[in-house]
GROMACS .gro file of C-alpha atoms in nm:
model
  222
    1UNK     CA    1  -4.056 -11.165   0.896
    2UNK     CA    2  -3.816 -10.832   0.834
    3UNK     CA    3  -3.775 -10.941   0.475
    4UNK     CA    4  -4.177 -10.918   0.460
    5UNK     CA    5  -4.244 -10.615   0.667
    6UNK     CA    6  -4.020 -10.408   0.417
    7UNK     CA    7  -4.179 -10.581   0.137
    8UNK     CA    8  -4.541 -10.488   0.231
    9UNK     CA    9  -4.413 -10.115   0.320
   10UNK     CA   10  -4.227 -10.078  -0.024
   11UNK     CA   11  -4.524 -10.191  -0.153
   12UNK     CA   12  -4.800  -9.913   0.039
   13UNK     CA   13  -4.534  -9.607  -0.036
   14UNK     CA   14  -4.538  -9.734  -0.419
   15UNK     CA   15  -4.921  -9.702  -0.423
   16UNK     CA   16  -4.942  -9.394  -0.262
   17UNK     CA   17  -4.754  -9.277  -0.512
   18UNK     CA   18  -4.919  -9.410  -0.736
   19UNK     CA   19  -5.240  -9.258  -0.605
   20UNK     CA   20  -5.095  -8.862  -0.578
   21UNK     CA   21  -4.935  -8.897  -0.934
   22UNK     CA   22  -5.250  -9.007  -1.058
   23UNK     CA   23  -5.422  -8.725  -0.886
   24UNK     CA   24  -5.183  -8.478  -0.936
   25UNK     CA   25  -5.244  -8.582  -1.342
   26UNK     CA   26  -5.619  -8.506  -1.340
   27UNK     CA   27  -5.572  -8.176  -1.236
   28UNK     CA   28  -5.718  -8.097  -1.573
   29UNK     CA   29  -5.757  -7.673  -1.601
   30UNK     CA   30  -5.509  -7.423  -1.782
   31UNK     CA   31  -5.560  -6.993  -1.809
   32UNK     CA   32  -5.666  -6.820  -2.087
   33UNK     CA   33  -5.481  -6.479  -2.180
   34UNK     CA   34  -5.706  -6.315  -2.401
   35UNK     CA   35  -5.654  -5.947  -2.597
   36UNK     CA   36  -5.840  -5.781  -2.797
   37UNK     CA   37  -5.694  -5.495  -3.045
   38UNK     CA   38  -5.874  -5.243  -3.290
   39UNK     CA   39  -5.794  -5.310  -3.701
   40UNK     CA   40  -5.510  -5.103  -3.650
   41UNK     CA   41  -5.300  -5.310  -3.372
   42UNK     CA   42  -5.418  -5.077  -3.077
   43UNK     CA   43  -5.532  -5.229  -2.731
   44UNK     CA   44  -5.978  -5.233  -2.714
   45UNK     CA   45  -6.022  -5.080  -2.310
   46UNK     CA   46  -6.393  -5.178  -2.256
   47UNK     CA   47  -6.426  -5.542  -2.421
   48UNK     CA   48  -6.644  -5.754  -2.258
   49UNK     CA   49  -6.496  -6.103  -2.290
   50UNK     CA   50  -6.729  -6.399  -2.247
   51UNK     CA   51  -6.654  -6.813  -2.274
   52UNK     CA   52  -6.947  -7.054  -2.230
   53UNK     CA   53  -6.867  -7.455  -2.209
   54UNK     CA   54  -6.947  -7.668  -2.500
   55UNK     CA   55  -6.935  -7.931  -2.228
   56UNK     CA   56  -7.131  -8.036  -1.923
   57UNK     CA   57  -6.973  -7.837  -1.599
   58UNK     CA   58  -7.034  -7.811  -1.224
   59UNK     CA   59  -6.793  -7.538  -1.187
   60UNK     CA   60  -6.927  -7.185  -1.055
   61UNK     CA   61  -6.739  -6.870  -1.203
   62UNK     CA   62  -6.674  -6.612  -0.948
   63UNK     CA   63  -6.469  -6.396  -1.164
   64UNK     CA   64  -6.775  -6.148  -1.169
   65UNK     CA   65  -6.821  -5.736  -1.117
   66UNK     CA   66  -6.998  -5.598  -0.866
   67UNK     CA   67  -7.325  -5.479  -1.004
   68UNK     CA   68  -7.333  -5.151  -0.908
   69UNK     CA   69  -7.328  -4.861  -1.173
   70UNK     CA   70  -7.247  -4.573  -1.056
   71UNK     CA   71  -7.259  -4.192  -1.053
   72UNK     CA   72  -6.918  -4.000  -0.949
   73UNK     CA   73  -6.720  -3.674  -1.097
   74UNK     CA   74  -6.995  -3.646  -1.340
   75UNK     CA   75  -6.990  -3.970  -1.467
   76UNK     CA   76  -7.126  -4.300  -1.495
   77UNK     CA   77  -6.844  -4.545  -1.313
   78UNK     CA   78  -6.740  -4.836  -1.437
   79UNK     CA   79  -6.854  -4.654  -1.868
   80UNK     CA   80  -6.895  -5.037  -1.935
   81UNK     CA   81  -7.054  -5.317  -1.738
   82UNK     CA   82  -7.166  -5.685  -1.810
   83UNK     CA   83  -7.374  -5.866  -1.597
   84UNK     CA   84  -7.586  -6.166  -1.651
   85UNK     CA   85  -7.953  -6.221  -1.731
   86UNK     CA   86  -8.146  -6.139  -1.389
   87UNK     CA   87  -7.866  -5.922  -1.184
   88UNK     CA   88  -8.014  -5.672  -1.027
   89UNK     CA   89  -7.754  -5.322  -1.030
   90UNK     CA   90  -7.779  -5.049  -0.837
   91UNK     CA   91  -7.753  -4.685  -0.942
   92UNK     CA   92  -7.564  -4.519  -0.639
   93UNK     CA   93  -7.539  -4.142  -0.663
   94UNK     CA   94  -7.273  -4.050  -0.482
   95UNK     CA   95  -7.147  -3.645  -0.624
   96UNK     CA   96  -7.314  -3.333  -0.475
   97UNK     CA   97  -7.554  -3.265  -0.825
   98UNK     CA   98  -7.883  -3.488  -0.894
   99UNK     CA   99  -7.852  -3.747  -1.140
  100UNK     CA  100  -8.220  -3.891  -1.405
  101UNK     CA  101  -8.103  -4.209  -1.526
  102UNK     CA  102  -8.239  -4.333  -1.822
  103UNK     CA  103  -8.259  -4.549  -2.166
  104UNK     CA  104  -8.413  -4.625  -2.437
  105UNK     CA  105  -8.255  -4.984  -2.497
  106UNK     CA  106  -8.459  -5.236  -2.614
  107UNK     CA  107  -8.330  -5.484  -2.354
  108UNK     CA  108  -8.410  -5.272  -2.051
  109UNK     CA  109  -8.603  -4.944  -2.131
  110UNK     CA  110  -8.631  -4.696  -1.777
  111UNK     CA  111  -8.579  -4.382  -1.630
  112UNK     CA  112  -8.461  -4.322  -1.270
  113UNK     CA  113  -8.643  -3.992  -1.174
  114UNK     CA  114  -8.378  -3.761  -1.038
  115UNK     CA  115  -8.196  -3.826  -0.722
  116UNK     CA  116  -7.940  -3.692  -0.511
  117UNK     CA  117  -7.659  -3.731  -0.320
  118UNK     CA  118  -7.648  -4.008  -0.125
  119UNK     CA  119  -7.946  -4.175  -0.280
  120UNK     CA  120  -7.968  -4.487  -0.474
  121UNK     CA  121  -8.176  -4.738  -0.662
  122UNK     CA  122  -8.177  -5.041  -0.846
  123UNK     CA  123  -8.263  -5.201  -1.182
  124UNK     CA  124  -8.333  -5.565  -1.259
  125UNK     CA  125  -8.192  -5.673  -1.618
  126UNK     CA  126  -8.442  -5.950  -1.706
  127UNK     CA  127  -8.319  -5.964  -2.083
  128UNK     CA  128  -8.019  -6.005  -2.281
  129UNK     CA  129  -7.892  -5.712  -2.495
  130UNK     CA  130  -7.694  -5.372  -2.533
  131UNK     CA  131  -7.859  -5.102  -2.243
  132UNK     CA  132  -7.727  -4.772  -2.334
  133UNK     CA  133  -7.697  -4.549  -2.027
  134UNK     CA  134  -7.722  -4.118  -2.014
  135UNK     CA  135  -7.832  -3.865  -1.775
  136UNK     CA  136  -8.109  -3.610  -1.892
  137UNK     CA  137  -7.921  -3.346  -1.647
  138UNK     CA  138  -7.582  -3.465  -1.793
  139UNK     CA  139  -7.487  -3.441  -2.160
  140UNK     CA  140  -7.173  -3.529  -2.127
  141UNK     CA  141  -7.266  -3.863  -1.945
  142UNK     CA  142  -7.241  -4.202  -2.133
  143UNK     CA  143  -7.259  -4.558  -2.035
  144UNK     CA  144  -7.345  -4.885  -2.130
  145UNK     CA  145  -7.441  -5.173  -1.927
  146UNK     CA  146  -7.394  -5.538  -2.140
  147UNK     CA  147  -7.641  -5.829  -2.032
  148UNK     CA  148  -7.532  -6.130  -2.105
  149UNK     CA  149  -7.637  -6.484  -2.088
  150UNK     CA  150  -7.282  -6.622  -2.104
  151UNK     CA  151  -7.189  -6.736  -1.759
  152UNK     CA  152  -6.803  -6.635  -1.739
  153UNK     CA  153  -6.730  -6.305  -1.869
  154UNK     CA  154  -6.461  -6.041  -1.750
  155UNK     CA  155  -6.430  -5.653  -1.890
  156UNK     CA  156  -6.021  -5.618  -2.051
  157UNK     CA  157  -5.837  -5.243  -1.937
  158UNK     CA  158  -5.665  -5.040  -2.065
  159UNK     CA  159  -5.412  -5.287  -2.239
  160UNK     CA  160  -5.636  -5.453  -2.404
  161UNK     CA  161  -5.658  -5.793  -2.232
  162UNK     CA  162  -5.824  -6.027  -1.951
  163UNK     CA  163  -5.679  -6.369  -1.788
  164UNK     CA  164  -5.945  -6.617  -1.689
  165UNK     CA  165  -5.810  -6.866  -1.439
  166UNK     CA  166  -5.779  -7.222  -1.378
  167UNK     CA  167  -5.978  -7.254  -1.655
  168UNK     CA  168  -6.162  -7.682  -1.693
  169UNK     CA  169  -6.014  -7.796  -1.985
  170UNK     CA  170  -6.196  -7.845  -2.294
  171UNK     CA  171  -6.428  -7.652  -2.565
  172UNK     CA  172  -6.535  -7.322  -2.511
  173UNK     CA  173  -6.690  -7.045  -2.769
  174UNK     CA  174  -6.486  -6.712  -2.659
  175UNK     CA  175  -6.708  -6.359  -2.737
  176UNK     CA  176  -6.650  -5.990  -2.754
  177UNK     CA  177  -6.886  -5.712  -2.770
  178UNK     CA  178  -6.739  -5.355  -2.759
  179UNK     CA  179  -6.970  -5.054  -2.781
  180UNK     CA  180  -6.768  -4.910  -3.058
  181UNK     CA  181  -6.738  -5.256  -3.310
  182UNK     CA  182  -6.959  -5.235  -3.635
  183UNK     CA  183  -7.194  -5.431  -3.480
  184UNK     CA  184  -7.257  -5.317  -3.128
  185UNK     CA  185  -7.599  -5.538  -3.127
  186UNK     CA  186  -7.413  -5.839  -3.168
  187UNK     CA  187  -7.095  -5.955  -2.992
  188UNK     CA  188  -6.849  -6.162  -3.224
  189UNK     CA  189  -6.756  -6.528  -3.186
  190UNK     CA  190  -6.418  -6.734  -3.209
  191UNK     CA  191  -6.404  -7.101  -3.076
  192UNK     CA  192  -6.073  -7.200  -2.850
  193UNK     CA  193  -5.956  -7.495  -2.668
  194UNK     CA  194  -5.799  -7.521  -2.283
  195UNK     CA  195  -5.590  -7.813  -2.226
  196UNK     CA  196  -5.379  -7.708  -1.892
  197UNK     CA  197  -5.084  -7.466  -1.899
  198UNK     CA  198  -5.181  -7.112  -2.032
  199UNK     CA  199  -5.338  -7.031  -2.346
  200UNK     CA  200  -5.330  -6.717  -2.513
  201UNK     CA  201  -5.526  -6.537  -2.774
  202UNK     CA  202  -5.519  -6.216  -2.986
  203UNK     CA  203  -5.908  -6.116  -3.080
  204UNK     CA  204  -5.937  -5.833  -3.416
  205UNK     CA  205  -6.236  -5.600  -3.372
  206UNK     CA  206  -6.387  -5.396  -3.600
  207UNK     CA  207  -6.504  -5.074  -3.507
  208UNK     CA  208  -6.647  -4.842  -3.680
  209UNK     CA  209  -6.494  -4.455  -3.694
  210UNK     CA  210  -6.675  -4.302  -3.466
  211UNK     CA  211  -6.897  -4.425  -3.115
  212UNK     CA  212  -6.944  -4.247  -2.786
  213UNK     CA  213  -6.709  -4.223  -2.517
  214UNK     CA  214  -6.843  -3.992  -2.210
  215UNK     CA  215  -6.591  -3.692  -2.145
  216UNK     CA  216  -6.523  -3.501  -1.824
  217UNK     CA  217  -6.737  -3.216  -1.822
  218UNK     CA  218  -6.524  -2.857  -1.899
  219UNK     CA  219  -6.545  -2.633  -1.615
  220UNK     CA  220  -6.847  -2.465  -1.456
  221UNK     CA  221  -6.993  -2.588  -1.745
  222UNK     CA  222  -7.263  -2.675  -1.529
   0.00000   0.00000   0.00000
């Protein structure tokens, strides 16, 4: 009787270990590290990296940036803001000076007339594309809102690198956009497979010789 109980107990333990082992094996997720560089090999900050699964997935990406374009220190912050189509972006003014934000871009022409410190306005971006921003009062101010249909996206830091964590295994279309690339209205695309562990991709973006960046205003300029 004792022997039968031991056999049954061992069988239960074996079955349990098989189930646990299968569950661990079936966790199919990996990380993707993307590094964007120009043709000289220099890292590219402000590169929007986008991923579109080529398979059906029920996962919801949680790595999106806050939809806010601040006016602070007579600059737009951030310089590049990626948002998904249909997102409402707020434009808070944190400066003592008043700002007059506008865009003539095809994707979303708009104008936010003069408003002052601690005031805010919002705009909904309902078409994919590049939206270049300016200020009618401060010529040094320049920024970009990149409106994307991709479900997964992040922006590179000063080292040109960004990490997507816990991606579902499968094939993705990987595309990048940078305000200084030669074809500024279209993103460049590649294919990447996530198979667990860490996948590294280094991408080269063909840049224009001269492209616009905002600058801190000189002392006493305004």
